PDB file of C-alpha atoms in Angstrom:
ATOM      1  CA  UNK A  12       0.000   0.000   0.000  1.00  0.00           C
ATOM      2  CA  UNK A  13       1.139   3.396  -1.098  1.00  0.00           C
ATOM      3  CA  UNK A  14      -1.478   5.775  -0.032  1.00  0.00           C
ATOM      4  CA  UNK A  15      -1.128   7.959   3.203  1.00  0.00           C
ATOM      5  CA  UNK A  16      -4.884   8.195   3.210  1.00  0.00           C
ATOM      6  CA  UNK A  17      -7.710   6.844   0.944  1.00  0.00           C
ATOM      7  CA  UNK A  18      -9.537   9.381  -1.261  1.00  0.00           C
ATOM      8  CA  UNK A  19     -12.526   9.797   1.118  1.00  0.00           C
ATOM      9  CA  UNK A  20     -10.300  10.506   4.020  1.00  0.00           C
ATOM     10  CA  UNK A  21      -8.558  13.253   1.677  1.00  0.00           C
ATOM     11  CA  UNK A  22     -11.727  14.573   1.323  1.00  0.00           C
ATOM     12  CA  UNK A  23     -13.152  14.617   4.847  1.00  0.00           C
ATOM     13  CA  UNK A  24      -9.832  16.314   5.975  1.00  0.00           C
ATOM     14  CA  UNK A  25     -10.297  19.375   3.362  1.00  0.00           C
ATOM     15  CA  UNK A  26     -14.175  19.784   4.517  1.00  0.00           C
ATOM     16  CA  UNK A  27     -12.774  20.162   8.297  1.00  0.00           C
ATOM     17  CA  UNK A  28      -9.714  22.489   7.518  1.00  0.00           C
ATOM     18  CA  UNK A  29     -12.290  24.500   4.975  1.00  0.00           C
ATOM     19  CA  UNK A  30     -15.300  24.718   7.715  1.00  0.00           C
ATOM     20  CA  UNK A  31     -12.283  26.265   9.860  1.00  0.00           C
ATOM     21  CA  UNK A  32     -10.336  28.077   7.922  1.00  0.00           C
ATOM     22  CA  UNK A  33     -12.818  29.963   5.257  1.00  0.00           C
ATOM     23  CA  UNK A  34     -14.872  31.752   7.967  1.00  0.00           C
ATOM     24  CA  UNK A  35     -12.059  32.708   9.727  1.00  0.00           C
ATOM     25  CA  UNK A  36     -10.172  34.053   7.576  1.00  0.00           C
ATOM     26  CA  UNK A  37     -13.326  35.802   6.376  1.00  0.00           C
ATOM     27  CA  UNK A  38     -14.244  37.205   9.820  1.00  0.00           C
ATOM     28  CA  UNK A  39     -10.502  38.703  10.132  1.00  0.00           C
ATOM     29  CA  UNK A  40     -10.527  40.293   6.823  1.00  0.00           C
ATOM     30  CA  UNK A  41     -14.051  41.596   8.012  1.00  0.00           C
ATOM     31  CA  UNK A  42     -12.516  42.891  11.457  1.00  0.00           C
ATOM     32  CA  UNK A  43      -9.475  44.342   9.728  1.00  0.00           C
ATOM     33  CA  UNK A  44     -12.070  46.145   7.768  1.00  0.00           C
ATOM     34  CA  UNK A  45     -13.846  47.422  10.692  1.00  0.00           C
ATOM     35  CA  UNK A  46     -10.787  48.560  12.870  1.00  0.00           C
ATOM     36  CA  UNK A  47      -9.681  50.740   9.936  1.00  0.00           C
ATOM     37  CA  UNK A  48     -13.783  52.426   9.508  1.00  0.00           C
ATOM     38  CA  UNK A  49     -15.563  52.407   6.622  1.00  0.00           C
ATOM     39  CA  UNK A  50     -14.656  54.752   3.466  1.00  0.00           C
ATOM     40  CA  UNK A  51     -17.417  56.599   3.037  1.00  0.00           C
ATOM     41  CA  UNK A  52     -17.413  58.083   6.503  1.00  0.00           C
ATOM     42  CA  UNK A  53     -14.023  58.753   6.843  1.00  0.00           C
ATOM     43  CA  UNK A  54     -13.734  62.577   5.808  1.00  0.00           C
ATOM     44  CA  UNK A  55     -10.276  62.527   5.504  1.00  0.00           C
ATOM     45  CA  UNK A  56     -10.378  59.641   2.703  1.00  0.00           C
ATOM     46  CA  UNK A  57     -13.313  61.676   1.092  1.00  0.00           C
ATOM     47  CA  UNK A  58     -10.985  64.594   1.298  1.00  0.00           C
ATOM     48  CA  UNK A  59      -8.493  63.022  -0.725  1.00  0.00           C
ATOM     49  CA  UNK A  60      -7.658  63.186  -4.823  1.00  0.00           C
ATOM     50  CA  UNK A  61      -8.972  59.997  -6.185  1.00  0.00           C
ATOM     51  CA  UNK A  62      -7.054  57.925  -8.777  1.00  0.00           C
ATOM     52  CA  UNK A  63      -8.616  57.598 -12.446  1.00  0.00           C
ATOM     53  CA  UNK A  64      -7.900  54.056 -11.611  1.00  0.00           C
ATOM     54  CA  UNK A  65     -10.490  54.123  -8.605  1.00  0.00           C
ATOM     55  CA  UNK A  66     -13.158  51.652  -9.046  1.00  0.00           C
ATOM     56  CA  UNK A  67     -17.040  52.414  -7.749  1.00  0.00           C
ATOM     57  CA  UNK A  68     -16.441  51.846  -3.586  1.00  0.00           C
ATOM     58  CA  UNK A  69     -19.515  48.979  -3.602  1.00  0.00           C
ATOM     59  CA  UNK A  70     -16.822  47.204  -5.825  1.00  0.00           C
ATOM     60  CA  UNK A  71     -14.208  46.298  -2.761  1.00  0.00           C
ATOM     61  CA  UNK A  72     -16.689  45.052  -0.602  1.00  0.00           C
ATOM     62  CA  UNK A  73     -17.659  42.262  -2.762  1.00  0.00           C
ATOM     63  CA  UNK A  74     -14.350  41.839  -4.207  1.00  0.00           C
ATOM     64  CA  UNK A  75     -12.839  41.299  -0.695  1.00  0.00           C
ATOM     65  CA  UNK A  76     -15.851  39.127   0.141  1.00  0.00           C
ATOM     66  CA  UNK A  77     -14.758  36.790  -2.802  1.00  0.00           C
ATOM     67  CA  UNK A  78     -11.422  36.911  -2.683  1.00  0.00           C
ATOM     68  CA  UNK A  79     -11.321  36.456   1.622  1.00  0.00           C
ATOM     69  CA  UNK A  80     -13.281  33.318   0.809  1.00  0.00           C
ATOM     70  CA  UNK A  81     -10.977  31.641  -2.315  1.00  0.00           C
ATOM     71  CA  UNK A  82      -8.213  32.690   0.412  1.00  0.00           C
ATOM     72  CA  UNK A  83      -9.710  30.329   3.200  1.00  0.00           C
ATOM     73  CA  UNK A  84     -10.065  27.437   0.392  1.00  0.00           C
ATOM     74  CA  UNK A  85      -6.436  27.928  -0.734  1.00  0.00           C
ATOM     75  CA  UNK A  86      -5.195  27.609   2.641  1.00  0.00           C
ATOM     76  CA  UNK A  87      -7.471  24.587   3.429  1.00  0.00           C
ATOM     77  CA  UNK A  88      -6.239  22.775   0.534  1.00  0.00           C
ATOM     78  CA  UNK A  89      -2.770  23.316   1.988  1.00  0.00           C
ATOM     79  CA  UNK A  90      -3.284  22.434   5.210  1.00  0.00           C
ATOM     80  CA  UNK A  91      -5.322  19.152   4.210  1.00  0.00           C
ATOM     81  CA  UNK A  92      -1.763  18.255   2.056  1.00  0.00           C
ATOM     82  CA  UNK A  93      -0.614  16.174   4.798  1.00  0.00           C
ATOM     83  CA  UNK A  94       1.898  14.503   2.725  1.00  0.00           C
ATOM     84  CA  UNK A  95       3.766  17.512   0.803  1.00  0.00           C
ATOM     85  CA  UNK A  96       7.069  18.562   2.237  1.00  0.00           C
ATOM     86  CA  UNK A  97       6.187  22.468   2.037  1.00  0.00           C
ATOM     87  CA  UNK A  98       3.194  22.517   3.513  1.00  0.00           C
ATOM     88  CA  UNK A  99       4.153  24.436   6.988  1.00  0.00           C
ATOM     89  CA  UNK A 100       6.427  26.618   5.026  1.00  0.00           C
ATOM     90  CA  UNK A 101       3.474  27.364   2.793  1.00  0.00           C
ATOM     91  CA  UNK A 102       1.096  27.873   5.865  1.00  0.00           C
ATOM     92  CA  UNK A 103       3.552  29.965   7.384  1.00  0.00           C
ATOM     93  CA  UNK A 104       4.116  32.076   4.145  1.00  0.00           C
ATOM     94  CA  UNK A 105       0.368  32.186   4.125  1.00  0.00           C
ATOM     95  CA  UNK A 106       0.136  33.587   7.851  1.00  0.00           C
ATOM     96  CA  UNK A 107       2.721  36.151   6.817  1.00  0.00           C
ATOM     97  CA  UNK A 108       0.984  37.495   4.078  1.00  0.00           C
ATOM     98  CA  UNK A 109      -2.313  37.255   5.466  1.00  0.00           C
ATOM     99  CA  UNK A 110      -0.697  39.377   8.895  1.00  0.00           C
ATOM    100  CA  UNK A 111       0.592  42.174   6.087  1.00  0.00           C
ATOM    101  CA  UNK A 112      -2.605  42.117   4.358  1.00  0.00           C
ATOM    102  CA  UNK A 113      -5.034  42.633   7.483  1.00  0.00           C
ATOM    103  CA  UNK A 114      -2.332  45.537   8.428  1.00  0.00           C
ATOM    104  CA  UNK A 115      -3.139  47.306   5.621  1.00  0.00           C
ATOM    105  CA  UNK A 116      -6.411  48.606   5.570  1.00  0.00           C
ATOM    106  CA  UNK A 117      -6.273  50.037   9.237  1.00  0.00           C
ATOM    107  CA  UNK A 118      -2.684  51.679   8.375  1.00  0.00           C
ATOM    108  CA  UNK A 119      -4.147  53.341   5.451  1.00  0.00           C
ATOM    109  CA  UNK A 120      -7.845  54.266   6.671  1.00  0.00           C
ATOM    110  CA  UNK A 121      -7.430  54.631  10.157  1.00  0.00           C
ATOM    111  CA  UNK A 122      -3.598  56.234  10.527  1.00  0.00           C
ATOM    112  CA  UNK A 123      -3.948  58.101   7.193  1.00  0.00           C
ATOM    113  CA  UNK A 124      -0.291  56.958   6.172  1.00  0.00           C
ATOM    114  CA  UNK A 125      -0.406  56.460   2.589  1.00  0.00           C
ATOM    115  CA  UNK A 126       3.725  56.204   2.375  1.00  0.00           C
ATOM    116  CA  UNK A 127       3.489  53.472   5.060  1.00  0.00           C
ATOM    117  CA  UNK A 128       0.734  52.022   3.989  1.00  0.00           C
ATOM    118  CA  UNK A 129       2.477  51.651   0.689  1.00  0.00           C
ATOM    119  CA  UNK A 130       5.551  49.930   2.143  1.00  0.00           C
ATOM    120  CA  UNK A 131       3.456  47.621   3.796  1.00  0.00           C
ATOM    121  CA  UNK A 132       1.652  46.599   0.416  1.00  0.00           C
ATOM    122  CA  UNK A 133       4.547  45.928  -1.208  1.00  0.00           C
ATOM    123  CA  UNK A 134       5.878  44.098   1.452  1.00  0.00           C
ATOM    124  CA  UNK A 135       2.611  42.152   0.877  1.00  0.00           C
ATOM    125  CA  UNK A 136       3.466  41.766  -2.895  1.00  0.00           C
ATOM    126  CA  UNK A 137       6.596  40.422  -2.244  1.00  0.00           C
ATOM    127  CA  UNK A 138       4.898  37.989   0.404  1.00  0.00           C
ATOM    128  CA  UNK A 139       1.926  37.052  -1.650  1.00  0.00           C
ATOM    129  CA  UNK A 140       4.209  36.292  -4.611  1.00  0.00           C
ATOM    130  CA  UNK A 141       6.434  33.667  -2.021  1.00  0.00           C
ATOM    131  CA  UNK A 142       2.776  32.638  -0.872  1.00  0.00           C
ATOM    132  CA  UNK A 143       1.305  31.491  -4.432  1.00  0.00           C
ATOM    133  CA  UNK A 144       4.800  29.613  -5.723  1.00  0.00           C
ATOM    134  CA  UNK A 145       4.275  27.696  -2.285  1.00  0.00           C
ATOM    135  CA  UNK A 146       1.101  26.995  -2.326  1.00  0.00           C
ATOM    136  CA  UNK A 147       1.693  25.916  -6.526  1.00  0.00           C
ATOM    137  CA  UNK A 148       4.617  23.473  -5.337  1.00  0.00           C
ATOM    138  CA  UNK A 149       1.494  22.051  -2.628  1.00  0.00           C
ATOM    139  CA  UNK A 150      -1.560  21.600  -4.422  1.00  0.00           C
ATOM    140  CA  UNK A 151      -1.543  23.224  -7.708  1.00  0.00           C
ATOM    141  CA  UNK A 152      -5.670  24.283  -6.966  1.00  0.00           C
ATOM    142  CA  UNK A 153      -3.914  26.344  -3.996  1.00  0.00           C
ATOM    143  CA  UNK A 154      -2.100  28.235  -5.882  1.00  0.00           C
ATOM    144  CA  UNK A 155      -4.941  28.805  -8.744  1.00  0.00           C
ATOM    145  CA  UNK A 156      -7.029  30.142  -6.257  1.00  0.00           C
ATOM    146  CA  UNK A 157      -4.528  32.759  -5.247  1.00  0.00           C
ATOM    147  CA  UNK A 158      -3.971  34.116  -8.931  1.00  0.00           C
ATOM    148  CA  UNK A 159      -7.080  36.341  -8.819  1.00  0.00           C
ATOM    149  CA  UNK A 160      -6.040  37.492  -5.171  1.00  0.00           C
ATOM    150  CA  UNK A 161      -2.302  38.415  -6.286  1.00  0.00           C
ATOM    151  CA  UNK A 162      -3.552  39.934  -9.263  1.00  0.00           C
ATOM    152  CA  UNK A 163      -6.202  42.385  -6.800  1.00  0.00           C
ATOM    153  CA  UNK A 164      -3.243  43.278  -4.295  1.00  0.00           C
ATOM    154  CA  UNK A 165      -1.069  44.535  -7.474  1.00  0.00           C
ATOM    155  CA  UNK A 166      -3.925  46.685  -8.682  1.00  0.00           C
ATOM    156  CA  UNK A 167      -4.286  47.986  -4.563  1.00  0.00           C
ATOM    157  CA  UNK A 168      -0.271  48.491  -4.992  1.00  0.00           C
ATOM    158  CA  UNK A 169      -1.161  50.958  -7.865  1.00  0.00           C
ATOM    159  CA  UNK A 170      -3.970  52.581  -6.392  1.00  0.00           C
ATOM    160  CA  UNK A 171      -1.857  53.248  -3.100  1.00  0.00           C
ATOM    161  CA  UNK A 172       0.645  54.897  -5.125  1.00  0.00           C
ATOM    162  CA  UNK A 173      -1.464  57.104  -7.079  1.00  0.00           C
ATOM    163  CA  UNK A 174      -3.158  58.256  -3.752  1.00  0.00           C
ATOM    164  CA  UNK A 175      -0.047  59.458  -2.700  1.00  0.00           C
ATOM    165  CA  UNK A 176       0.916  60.769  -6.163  1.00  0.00           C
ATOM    166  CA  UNK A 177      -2.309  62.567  -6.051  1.00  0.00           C
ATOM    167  CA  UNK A 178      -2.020  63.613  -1.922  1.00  0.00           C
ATOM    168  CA  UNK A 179       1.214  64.443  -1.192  1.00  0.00           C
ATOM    169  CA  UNK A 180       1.112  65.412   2.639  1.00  0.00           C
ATOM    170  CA  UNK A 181      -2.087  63.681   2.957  1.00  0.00           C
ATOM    171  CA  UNK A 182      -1.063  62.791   6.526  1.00  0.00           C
ATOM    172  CA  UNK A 183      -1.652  66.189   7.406  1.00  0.00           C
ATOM    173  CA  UNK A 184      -4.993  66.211   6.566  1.00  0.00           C
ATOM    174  CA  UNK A 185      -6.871  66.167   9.677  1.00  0.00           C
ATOM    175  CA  UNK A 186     -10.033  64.045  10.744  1.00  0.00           C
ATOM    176  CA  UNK A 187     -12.317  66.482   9.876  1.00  0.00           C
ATOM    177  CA  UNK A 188     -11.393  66.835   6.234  1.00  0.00           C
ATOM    178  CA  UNK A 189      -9.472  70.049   6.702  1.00  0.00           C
ATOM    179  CA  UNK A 190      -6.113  70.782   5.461  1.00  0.00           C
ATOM    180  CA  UNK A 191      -3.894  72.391   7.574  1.00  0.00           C
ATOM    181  CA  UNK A 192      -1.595  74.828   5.783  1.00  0.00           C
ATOM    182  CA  UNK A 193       1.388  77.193   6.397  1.00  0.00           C
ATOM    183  CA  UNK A 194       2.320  80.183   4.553  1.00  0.00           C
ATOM    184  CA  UNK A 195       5.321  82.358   5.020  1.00  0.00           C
TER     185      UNK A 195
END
């Protein structure tokens, strides 16, 4: 016998790590959301230039939603790869990412730090790229269901830097949407 596990024992192990791992990595991508406030009633986002590039708002919430969710199943396919060599080092290039990527939103929305918030998305890039060859060399459906994700973060690399193209010294915009300004 060759087989760590027959086919219906694969199976049952995915459904467990996916009935774990897809809501909660959905709930944290909702909490990161929260912690940083929502968009449209932060005045110092509505303050700010906007990017040609900047998609209708009701467009990230679903996106995320979708994406948050083909995350989970990724990582569940992973973890159920009991038998692959690079699975921890794929969970825990996974985790690292993930950590970046929940860091983002409240660094951007709620600190109003567009350079730093920059840094940390490409320091998410560079993470998420590691992530997907991983998850690829563990189940190639892992790494699929990343594609779509990687491809969304590089687009939110753009946008961040044409905020602060468009904003330079955002960070002094205050809370309530006013600039404040010295002359001499």
């Amino acid at each position: 016998m060759n087989r760590l596990a027959s086919p219906a024992q694969l199976r049952a192990s995915l459904i467990r790590w996916a009935l774990f791992i897809i809501p909660t990595v959905m709930l944290l991508g909702f909490l990161s959301g929260q912690v940083a406030g929502s968009p449209a009633d932060n005045a110092w986002f509505q303050s700010l230039n906007k990017p040609a590039l900047y998609p209708p708002p009701a467009t990230f919430g679903l996106v995320w939603s979708v994406l948050y969710f083909m995350m989970g199943l990724a990582l569940a396919l992973v973890c159920a790869a009991w038998g692959s060599r690079l699975r921890v080092a794929a969970i825990f290039a996974f985790v690292i990412q993930f950590i970046l990527n929940l860091a983002w939103s409240p660094m951007f929305f709620a600190r109003h730090d567009i350079g730093i918030a920059l840094g940390v998305i490409i320091a998410l890039d560079l993470a998420l790229i590691v992530t997907v060859i991983l998850f690829f060399k563990v189940r190639k459906w892992a790494g699929v269901l990343l594609l779509p994700y990687l491809a969304w973060v590089l687009f939110a690399t753009l946008l961040n830097y044409q905020f602060l193209q468009a904003n330079p010294g955002a960070s002094q915009v205050e809370s309530t949407g006013a600039v404040q300004r010295y002359e001499f």
